[in-house]
Short mmCIF file of C-alpha atoms in Angstrom, two decimals:
data_model
loop_
_atom_site.label_atom_id
_atom_site.label_comp_id
_atom_site.label_asym_id
_atom_site.label_seq_id
_atom_site.Cartn_x
_atom_site.Cartn_y
_atom_site.Cartn_z
CA UNK X 4 0.00 0.00 0.00
CA UNK X 5 1.21 3.49 -0.89
CA UNK X 6 0.20 6.42 1.33
CA UNK X 7 0.83 10.07 0.44
CA UNK X 8 0.36 13.08 2.73
CA UNK X 9 0.40 16.60 1.20
CA UNK X 10 0.38 19.71 3.39
CA UNK X 11 1.23 23.36 2.78
CA UNK X 12 2.62 23.68 6.31
CA UNK X 13 6.12 23.10 7.64
CA UNK X 14 5.61 19.97 9.74
CA UNK X 15 8.48 20.87 12.07
CA UNK X 16 7.65 24.58 12.20
CA UNK X 17 5.94 26.71 14.83
CA UNK X 18 2.37 27.94 14.94
CA UNK X 19 -1.04 26.33 14.90
CA UNK X 20 -0.96 25.14 11.30
CA UNK X 21 2.42 23.48 11.75
CA UNK X 22 1.32 21.77 14.97
CA UNK X 23 -1.74 20.44 13.18
CA UNK X 24 0.38 19.14 10.32
CA UNK X 25 2.65 17.40 12.82
CA UNK X 26 -0.36 15.73 14.44
CA UNK X 27 -1.52 14.31 11.12
CA UNK X 28 1.99 13.32 10.06
CA UNK X 29 2.61 11.43 13.30
CA UNK X 30 -0.71 9.58 13.14
CA UNK X 31 -0.39 8.61 9.46
CA UNK X 32 3.22 7.51 9.92
CA UNK X 33 2.27 5.34 12.90
CA UNK X 34 -0.37 3.60 10.77
CA UNK X 35 2.02 3.16 7.82
CA UNK X 36 4.66 1.59 10.06
CA UNK X 37 2.11 -0.74 11.61
CA UNK X 38 0.92 -1.90 8.18
CA UNK X 39 4.39 -1.89 6.58
CA UNK X 40 3.09 0.54 3.96
CA UNK X 41 5.10 2.92 1.77
CA UNK X 42 4.67 6.48 3.10
CA UNK X 43 5.64 9.69 1.29
CA UNK X 44 5.23 13.33 2.34
CA UNK X 45 5.10 16.63 0.46
CA UNK X 46 5.29 19.63 2.78
CA UNK X 47 6.65 23.12 3.11
CA UNK X 48 10.27 22.74 4.17
CA UNK X 49 10.47 19.17 2.85
CA UNK X 50 12.33 18.33 6.08
CA UNK X 51 10.84 14.92 6.85
CA UNK X 52 12.62 11.61 6.12
CA UNK X 53 9.66 10.54 3.97
CA UNK X 54 9.80 13.67 1.79
CA UNK X 55 9.12 13.00 -1.88
CA UNK X 56 11.80 14.39 -4.20
CA UNK X 57 9.99 17.56 -5.26
CA UNK X 58 10.71 21.19 -4.42
CA UNK X 59 8.10 23.18 -2.48
CA UNK X 60 8.48 26.95 -2.74
CA UNK X 61 6.37 29.59 -1.02
CA UNK X 62 6.61 33.36 -1.42
CA UNK X 63 4.33 36.36 -1.79
CA UNK X 64 4.57 36.33 -5.58
CA UNK X 65 3.37 32.72 -5.77
CA UNK X 66 0.55 33.46 -3.32
CA UNK X 67 -0.71 36.32 -5.50
CA UNK X 68 -0.23 34.38 -8.74
CA UNK X 69 -2.27 31.47 -7.40
CA UNK X 70 -5.23 33.84 -6.96
CA UNK X 71 -4.85 35.03 -10.56
CA UNK X 72 -5.08 31.38 -11.63
CA UNK X 73 -8.29 30.93 -9.63
CA UNK X 74 -6.80 29.07 -6.67
CA UNK X 75 -6.25 29.84 -3.01
CA UNK X 76 -2.88 28.27 -2.25
CA UNK X 77 0.73 28.54 -3.42
CA UNK X 78 0.88 24.73 -3.59
CA UNK X 79 -0.98 25.03 -6.90
CA UNK X 80 2.37 25.69 -8.58
CA UNK X 81 4.12 22.81 -6.80
CA UNK X 82 1.30 20.58 -8.03
CA UNK X 83 1.42 21.83 -11.64
CA UNK X 84 5.21 21.48 -11.82
CA UNK X 85 5.41 17.98 -10.31
CA UNK X 86 1.96 16.57 -11.08
CA UNK X 87 3.19 13.69 -13.25
CA UNK X 88 5.84 12.65 -10.74
CA UNK X 89 3.41 12.81 -7.82
CA UNK X 90 0.73 10.83 -9.62
CA UNK X 91 3.26 8.22 -10.78
CA UNK X 92 3.65 7.22 -7.12
CA UNK X 93 0.10 5.82 -7.45
CA UNK X 94 -0.97 6.30 -3.85
CA UNK X 95 -3.73 4.04 -2.63
CA UNK X 96 -4.62 6.68 -0.03
CA UNK X 97 -4.03 10.41 -0.30
CA UNK X 98 -4.23 12.66 2.79
CA UNK X 99 -4.66 16.38 2.11
CA UNK X 100 -3.72 18.77 4.89
CA UNK X 101 -6.47 21.32 4.22
CA UNK X 102 -9.42 22.03 1.99
CA UNK X 103 -7.53 24.71 0.05
CA UNK X 104 -5.80 21.80 -1.70
CA UNK X 105 -9.04 20.72 -3.37
CA UNK X 106 -7.52 21.12 -6.83
CA UNK X 107 -5.26 18.15 -6.04
CA UNK X 108 -8.21 16.01 -4.98
CA UNK X 109 -10.06 16.89 -8.17
CA UNK X 110 -7.22 15.96 -10.54
CA UNK X 111 -6.27 12.79 -8.67
CA UNK X 112 -9.84 11.50 -8.74
CA UNK X 113 -10.15 12.22 -12.43
CA UNK X 114 -6.84 10.53 -13.25
CA UNK X 115 -6.85 7.66 -10.73
CA UNK X 116 -10.47 7.07 -9.78
CA UNK X 117 -9.68 4.14 -7.47
CA UNK X 118 -7.67 6.32 -5.06
CA UNK X 119 -9.10 7.03 -1.59
CA UNK X 120 -8.79 10.68 -0.55
CA UNK X 121 -9.02 11.88 3.03
CA UNK X 122 -9.02 15.64 3.62
CA UNK X 123 -8.49 17.36 6.95
CA UNK X 124 -10.93 20.22 7.58
CA UNK X 125 -9.01 22.35 10.08
CA UNK X 126 -11.65 25.01 9.63
CA UNK X 127 -14.11 26.08 6.97
CA UNK X 128 -11.64 28.17 4.99
CA UNK X 129 -14.37 30.34 3.47
CA UNK X 130 -15.31 31.57 6.95
CA UNK X 131 -11.67 32.12 7.89
CA UNK X 132 -11.24 34.82 5.22
CA UNK X 133 -12.94 37.56 7.27
CA UNK X 134 -10.68 36.91 10.26
CA UNK X 135 -7.55 36.73 8.13
CA UNK X 136 -8.26 40.09 6.47
CA UNK X 137 -9.62 41.76 9.61
CA UNK X 138 -6.99 44.52 9.45
CA UNK X 139 -7.76 45.39 5.82
CA UNK X 140 -10.31 48.21 5.76
CA UNK X 141 -12.25 50.16 3.16
CA UNK X 142 -12.55 49.35 -0.53
CA UNK X 143 -9.22 47.51 -0.58
CA UNK X 144 -10.37 45.20 2.19
CA UNK X 145 -13.66 44.46 0.42
CA UNK X 146 -11.87 43.67 -2.85
CA UNK X 147 -9.34 41.38 -1.19
CA UNK X 148 -12.03 39.53 0.74
CA UNK X 149 -14.20 39.11 -2.36
CA UNK X 150 -11.33 37.66 -4.40
CA UNK X 151 -10.21 35.40 -1.59
CA UNK X 152 -13.69 34.06 -0.89
CA UNK X 153 -14.16 33.25 -4.57
CA UNK X 154 -10.95 31.22 -4.94
CA UNK X 155 -11.33 29.59 -1.52
CA UNK X 156 -14.87 28.44 -2.24
CA UNK X 157 -13.66 27.01 -5.54
CA UNK X 158 -10.90 24.91 -3.96
CA UNK X 159 -12.76 24.05 -0.79
CA UNK X 160 -15.79 22.94 -2.78
CA UNK X 161 -13.60 20.58 -4.82
CA UNK X 162 -12.00 19.15 -1.68
CA UNK X 163 -15.42 18.32 -0.27
CA UNK X 164 -16.73 16.98 -3.58
CA UNK X 165 -13.81 14.69 -4.44
CA UNK X 166 -12.79 13.41 -1.00
CA UNK X 167 -13.91 10.02 0.27
CA UNK X 168 -13.70 11.15 3.89
CA UNK X 169 -13.50 14.48 5.65
CA UNK X 170 -11.91 14.76 9.09
CA UNK X 171 -13.15 17.81 11.01
CA UNK X 172 -11.77 19.65 14.00
CA UNK X 173 -15.15 20.55 15.46
CA UNK X 174 -18.86 19.83 15.22
CA UNK X 175 -19.29 23.46 14.19
CA UNK X 176 -17.29 22.71 11.04
CA UNK X 177 -19.57 19.77 10.23
CA UNK X 178 -22.61 21.99 10.54
CA UNK X 179 -21.08 24.82 8.52
CA UNK X 180 -19.96 22.43 5.77
CA UNK X 181 -23.55 21.31 5.40
CA UNK X 182 -24.85 24.89 5.34
CA UNK X 183 -22.31 26.31 2.91
CA UNK X 184 -21.67 23.35 0.58
CA UNK X 185 -24.89 21.34 1.09
CA UNK X 186 -22.80 18.33 2.10
CA UNK X 187 -24.43 15.68 4.24
CA UNK X 188 -21.54 13.66 5.64
CA UNK X 189 -22.44 10.00 6.20
CA UNK X 190 -19.33 9.51 8.39
CA UNK X 191 -18.62 12.43 10.70
CA UNK X 192 -15.06 12.09 11.99
CA UNK X 193 -14.05 14.67 14.60
CA UNK X 194 -10.34 14.88 15.40
CA UNK X 195 -9.58 17.85 17.67
CA UNK X 196 -6.33 19.71 18.16
CA UNK X 197 -3.73 17.24 19.44
CA UNK X 198 -0.22 17.98 20.71
CA UNK X 199 2.68 15.63 21.24
CA UNK X 200 3.14 15.83 25.01
CA UNK X 201 2.61 17.83 28.16
CA UNK X 202 4.94 20.70 29.08
CA UNK X 203 6.49 21.22 32.48
CA UNK X 204 7.16 24.89 33.14
CA UNK X 205 10.30 25.64 35.16
CA UNK X 206 10.31 29.41 35.64
CA UNK X 207 9.09 30.62 39.02
CA UNK X 208 8.02 34.17 39.84
CA UNK X 209 6.25 35.95 42.66
CA UNK X 210 4.32 38.03 40.13
CA UNK X 211 0.78 37.12 39.16
CA UNK X 212 1.25 36.48 35.45
CA UNK X 213 -1.38 36.83 32.74
CA UNK X 214 -0.33 35.70 29.25
CA UNK X 215 -1.62 36.01 25.70
CA UNK X 216 0.07 33.85 23.05
CA UNK X 217 -0.64 33.84 19.33
CA UNK X 218 0.40 35.17 15.95
CA UNK X 219 0.73 38.92 16.43
CA UNK X 220 0.20 39.79 12.79
CA UNK X 221 -3.15 38.01 12.51
CA UNK X 222 -6.10 40.38 12.56
CA UNK X 223 -8.28 38.66 15.17
CA UNK X 224 -5.32 38.31 17.56
CA UNK X 225 -4.33 41.95 17.11
CA UNK X 226 -7.88 43.00 18.03
CA UNK X 227 -7.74 40.73 21.07
CA UNK X 228 -4.44 42.21 22.26
CA UNK X 229 -5.72 45.77 21.83
CA UNK X 230 -8.80 45.03 23.93
CA UNK X 231 -6.75 43.17 26.54
CA UNK X 232 -4.22 45.97 27.00
CA UNK X 233 -6.40 49.07 26.63
CA UNK X 234 -9.61 47.92 28.31
CA UNK X 235 -8.60 45.19 30.74
CA UNK X 236 -5.01 45.83 31.76
CA UNK X 237 -4.44 49.60 31.76
CA UNK X 238 -7.51 50.54 33.86
CA UNK X 239 -7.14 47.69 36.35
CA UNK X 240 -3.62 46.24 36.65
CA UNK X 241 -1.09 48.61 35.07
CA UNK X 242 -0.17 50.25 38.40
CA UNK X 243 0.11 46.99 40.35
CA UNK X 244 3.69 45.71 40.60
CA UNK X 245 2.42 42.33 41.80
CA UNK X 246 1.01 41.65 38.31
CA UNK X 247 2.61 41.25 34.90
CA UNK X 248 1.13 40.78 31.41
CA UNK X 249 3.06 38.81 28.79
CA UNK X 250 2.18 39.22 25.10
CA UNK X 251 4.01 36.60 23.04
CA UNK X 252 3.96 35.58 19.41
CA UNK X 253 5.47 35.85 15.96
CA UNK X 254 5.53 38.79 13.54
CA UNK X 255 4.17 41.56 15.81
CA UNK X 256 2.82 44.53 13.88
CA UNK X 257 3.99 48.04 14.84
CA UNK X 258 0.90 48.68 16.95
CA UNK X 259 1.73 45.70 19.18
CA UNK X 260 5.15 47.19 19.96
CA UNK X 261 3.51 50.50 20.78
CA UNK X 262 0.73 49.08 22.96
CA UNK X 263 3.06 46.90 25.02
CA UNK X 264 5.02 50.01 26.06
CA UNK X 265 1.96 51.65 27.63
CA UNK X 266 2.64 50.13 31.08
CA UNK X 267 5.86 49.03 32.81
CA UNK X 268 4.40 45.64 33.77
CA UNK X 269 3.64 44.59 30.18
CA UNK X 270 6.26 42.44 28.47
CA UNK X 271 6.45 41.60 24.75
CA UNK X 272 8.10 38.32 23.70
CA UNK X 273 8.41 38.33 19.91
CA UNK X 274 9.23 35.31 17.74
CA UNK X 275 10.04 32.88 20.56
CA UNK X 276 11.17 29.28 20.18
CA UNK X 277 9.75 27.52 23.24
CA UNK X 278 7.07 28.54 25.72
CA UNK X 279 9.19 27.18 28.55
CA UNK X 280 11.79 29.87 27.83
CA UNK X 281 9.65 32.71 29.18
CA UNK X 282 6.32 31.50 30.59
CA UNK X 283 6.25 31.13 34.42
CA UNK X 284 4.45 28.48 36.40
CA UNK X 285 0.91 29.27 37.60
CA UNK X 286 0.25 31.79 34.82
CA UNK X 287 -3.26 32.52 33.60
CA UNK X 288 -3.67 32.27 29.84
CA UNK X 289 -6.24 34.57 28.24
CA UNK X 290 -7.79 34.24 24.79
CA UNK X 291 -10.26 37.08 24.08
CA UNK X 292 -10.58 36.12 20.42
CA UNK X 293 -13.56 37.95 18.85
CA UNK X 294 -13.81 36.02 15.57
CA UNK X 295 -12.21 33.07 13.82
CA UNK X 296 -12.71 29.53 12.61
CA UNK X 297 -11.68 26.04 13.67
CA UNK X 298 -10.09 25.30 17.05
CA UNK X 299 -7.50 27.42 18.80
CA UNK X 300 -4.20 25.64 19.49
CA UNK X 301 -3.46 27.96 22.41
CA UNK X 302 -6.19 26.26 24.49
CA UNK X 303 -4.69 22.78 24.02
CA UNK X 304 -1.23 24.22 24.75
CA UNK X 305 -2.58 25.74 27.94
CA UNK X 306 -4.00 22.40 29.08
CA UNK X 307 -0.73 20.63 28.20
CA UNK X 308 1.07 23.00 30.60
CA UNK X 309 -1.50 22.56 33.33
CA UNK X 310 -2.46 26.23 33.32
CA UNK X 311 -5.90 27.81 33.72
CA UNK X 312 -7.39 29.78 30.83
CA UNK X 313 -10.01 32.47 30.38
CA UNK X 314 -11.31 32.49 26.82
CA UNK X 315 -14.12 33.77 24.65
CA UNK X 316 -16.84 31.60 23.19
CA UNK X 317 -14.84 31.61 19.94
CA UNK X 318 -11.62 30.53 21.66
CA UNK X 319 -13.32 27.60 23.39
CA UNK X 320 -15.04 26.17 20.30
CA UNK X 321 -14.21 22.46 20.06
CA UNK X 322 -13.19 22.11 23.71
CA UNK X 323 -16.55 20.90 24.97
CA UNK X 324 -15.00 17.69 26.36
CA UNK X 325 -12.43 19.67 28.34
CA UNK X 326 -15.06 22.02 29.76
CA UNK X 327 -17.20 19.04 30.77
CA UNK X 328 -14.26 17.48 32.65
CA UNK X 329 -13.20 20.73 34.35
CA UNK X 330 -14.22 20.44 38.01
CA UNK X 331 -12.06 23.32 39.31
CA UNK X 332 -13.40 26.19 37.19
CA UNK X 333 -10.04 26.36 35.44
CA UNK X 334 -11.48 26.84 31.94
CA UNK X 335 -13.33 30.12 32.27
CA UNK X 336 -15.70 31.46 29.65
CA UNK X 337 -15.20 35.24 29.35
CA UNK X 338 -16.68 37.49 26.67
CA UNK X 339 -16.52 40.98 28.17
CA UNK X 340 -13.97 43.26 29.79
CA UNK X 341 -15.60 42.82 33.20
CA UNK X 342 -15.50 39.03 32.89
CA UNK X 343 -11.75 39.05 32.16
CA UNK X 344 -11.06 41.38 35.07
CA UNK X 345 -13.13 39.14 37.35
CA UNK X 346 -11.38 35.98 36.10
CA UNK X 347 -7.93 37.45 36.75
CA UNK X 348 -8.80 38.67 40.24
CA UNK X 349 -10.65 35.52 41.34
CA UNK X 350 -8.03 33.09 40.08
CA UNK X 351 -5.07 34.75 41.72
CA UNK X 352 -7.03 35.24 44.96
CA UNK X 353 -7.64 31.48 45.14
CA UNK X 354 -4.09 30.67 46.25
CA UNK X 355 -1.14 28.53 45.17
CA UNK X 356 -2.69 25.26 46.36
CA UNK X 357 -5.62 25.72 43.98
CA UNK X 358 -3.26 26.47 41.10
CA UNK X 359 -1.33 23.26 41.83
CA UNK X 360 -4.57 21.26 41.74
CA UNK X 361 -5.47 22.92 38.44
CA UNK X 362 -2.11 21.91 36.98
CA UNK X 363 -2.78 18.24 37.71
CA UNK X 364 -6.36 18.35 36.46
CA UNK X 365 -5.68 20.21 33.22
CA UNK X 366 -2.79 17.98 32.21
CA UNK X 367 -5.01 14.96 32.83
CA UNK X 368 -7.68 16.52 30.61
CA UNK X 369 -5.06 17.13 27.93
CA UNK X 370 -3.84 13.52 27.96
CA UNK X 371 -7.40 12.20 27.81
CA UNK X 372 -8.62 14.31 24.89
CA UNK X 373 -5.82 16.13 23.04
CA UNK X 374 -2.68 13.97 22.88
CA UNK X 375 -1.14 12.34 19.79
CA UNK X 376 -2.53 8.98 20.92
CA UNK X 377 -6.03 10.28 20.19
CA UNK X 378 -4.99 11.22 16.64
CA UNK X 379 -3.37 7.84 16.01
CA UNK X 380 -6.50 5.98 17.08
CA UNK X 381 -8.68 8.17 14.87
CA UNK X 382 -6.54 7.68 11.74
CA UNK X 383 -6.34 3.92 12.26
CA UNK X 384 -10.12 3.78 12.67
CA UNK X 385 -10.68 5.73 9.44
CA UNK X 386 -8.20 3.61 7.48
CA UNK X 387 -9.71 0.38 8.75
CA UNK X 388 -13.16 1.44 7.58
CA UNK X 389 -12.10 2.93 4.26
CA UNK X 390 -9.76 0.19 3.01
CA UNK X 391 -10.31 -2.73 5.39
#
């Protein structure tokens, strides 16, 4: 049996997309090893031992050119350049890392109709467009969103049409897929965010630490940071030396640098490598995300570190199992400025013993619902049903 996995993410990179790609890679590889199957990978970076001998190039020019060709992903050019070589591998099963790669599903099915295609729906990409372009305003923003929605719907529609199975992150994605693409899935597979292992934080501090972690060039996150600093932190905690706010993430825009200088107890950590390098024990993670799609990796990361989190309805989408198992009120739903202020004050007033109990509970929740073992079981179950 030949198995091929194609993703536009760097499997060994940082960020939510890369962590998701690593989850799928690990699960598919485990199945291939168990069945003694041939396994090949095409990914950004091409840094895996199973990498097929093709070059994968991403840059702004290719991104723009793909839109001019009616597609939503730079991988369109990798596919067109190496299509014959990729198809000559004759995979029995093709895994696609996201619905934006629907053009690959379409051509494979037309050329090799016996192939089984499984596509991972990390979010409904059409809905993600508004969040991605949240910082683009006026006529330019409307034009960019219109173009992007057109090409995304084209590719995403093909992914749904030509795949044999879809694997969703959340039940919300199942519902939205039905609404937008009129797709009634006979086999609803839900595979949530999964990370490789728990994290043990080493840094100790006497300061009550609140942390926001995420891409700091992404529109929804930028809006969240602005609200957090200007409406939550400055009026309530900026003059308290017992507290500190950490804003951490890649590619901060200029406004982030400016906002994090508005109080002496705000710290910006840009483009970090490991959370353990700067995040103290007993921190409170906050995720006031106003809009988005899919699941938020930062919640699973928080659980893996045993930390409490206060997050919006949007941030907590897909974490229903975790919320159900939370007996210590360590996963707090917060959708207003007052609710974040209350969460911060109540949690740090509860004492160190409570925070230690939360650490144990949340890491147990992580292992039960969001570890790589969950992903491996899901992929094996799908493969057993689809090919026997």
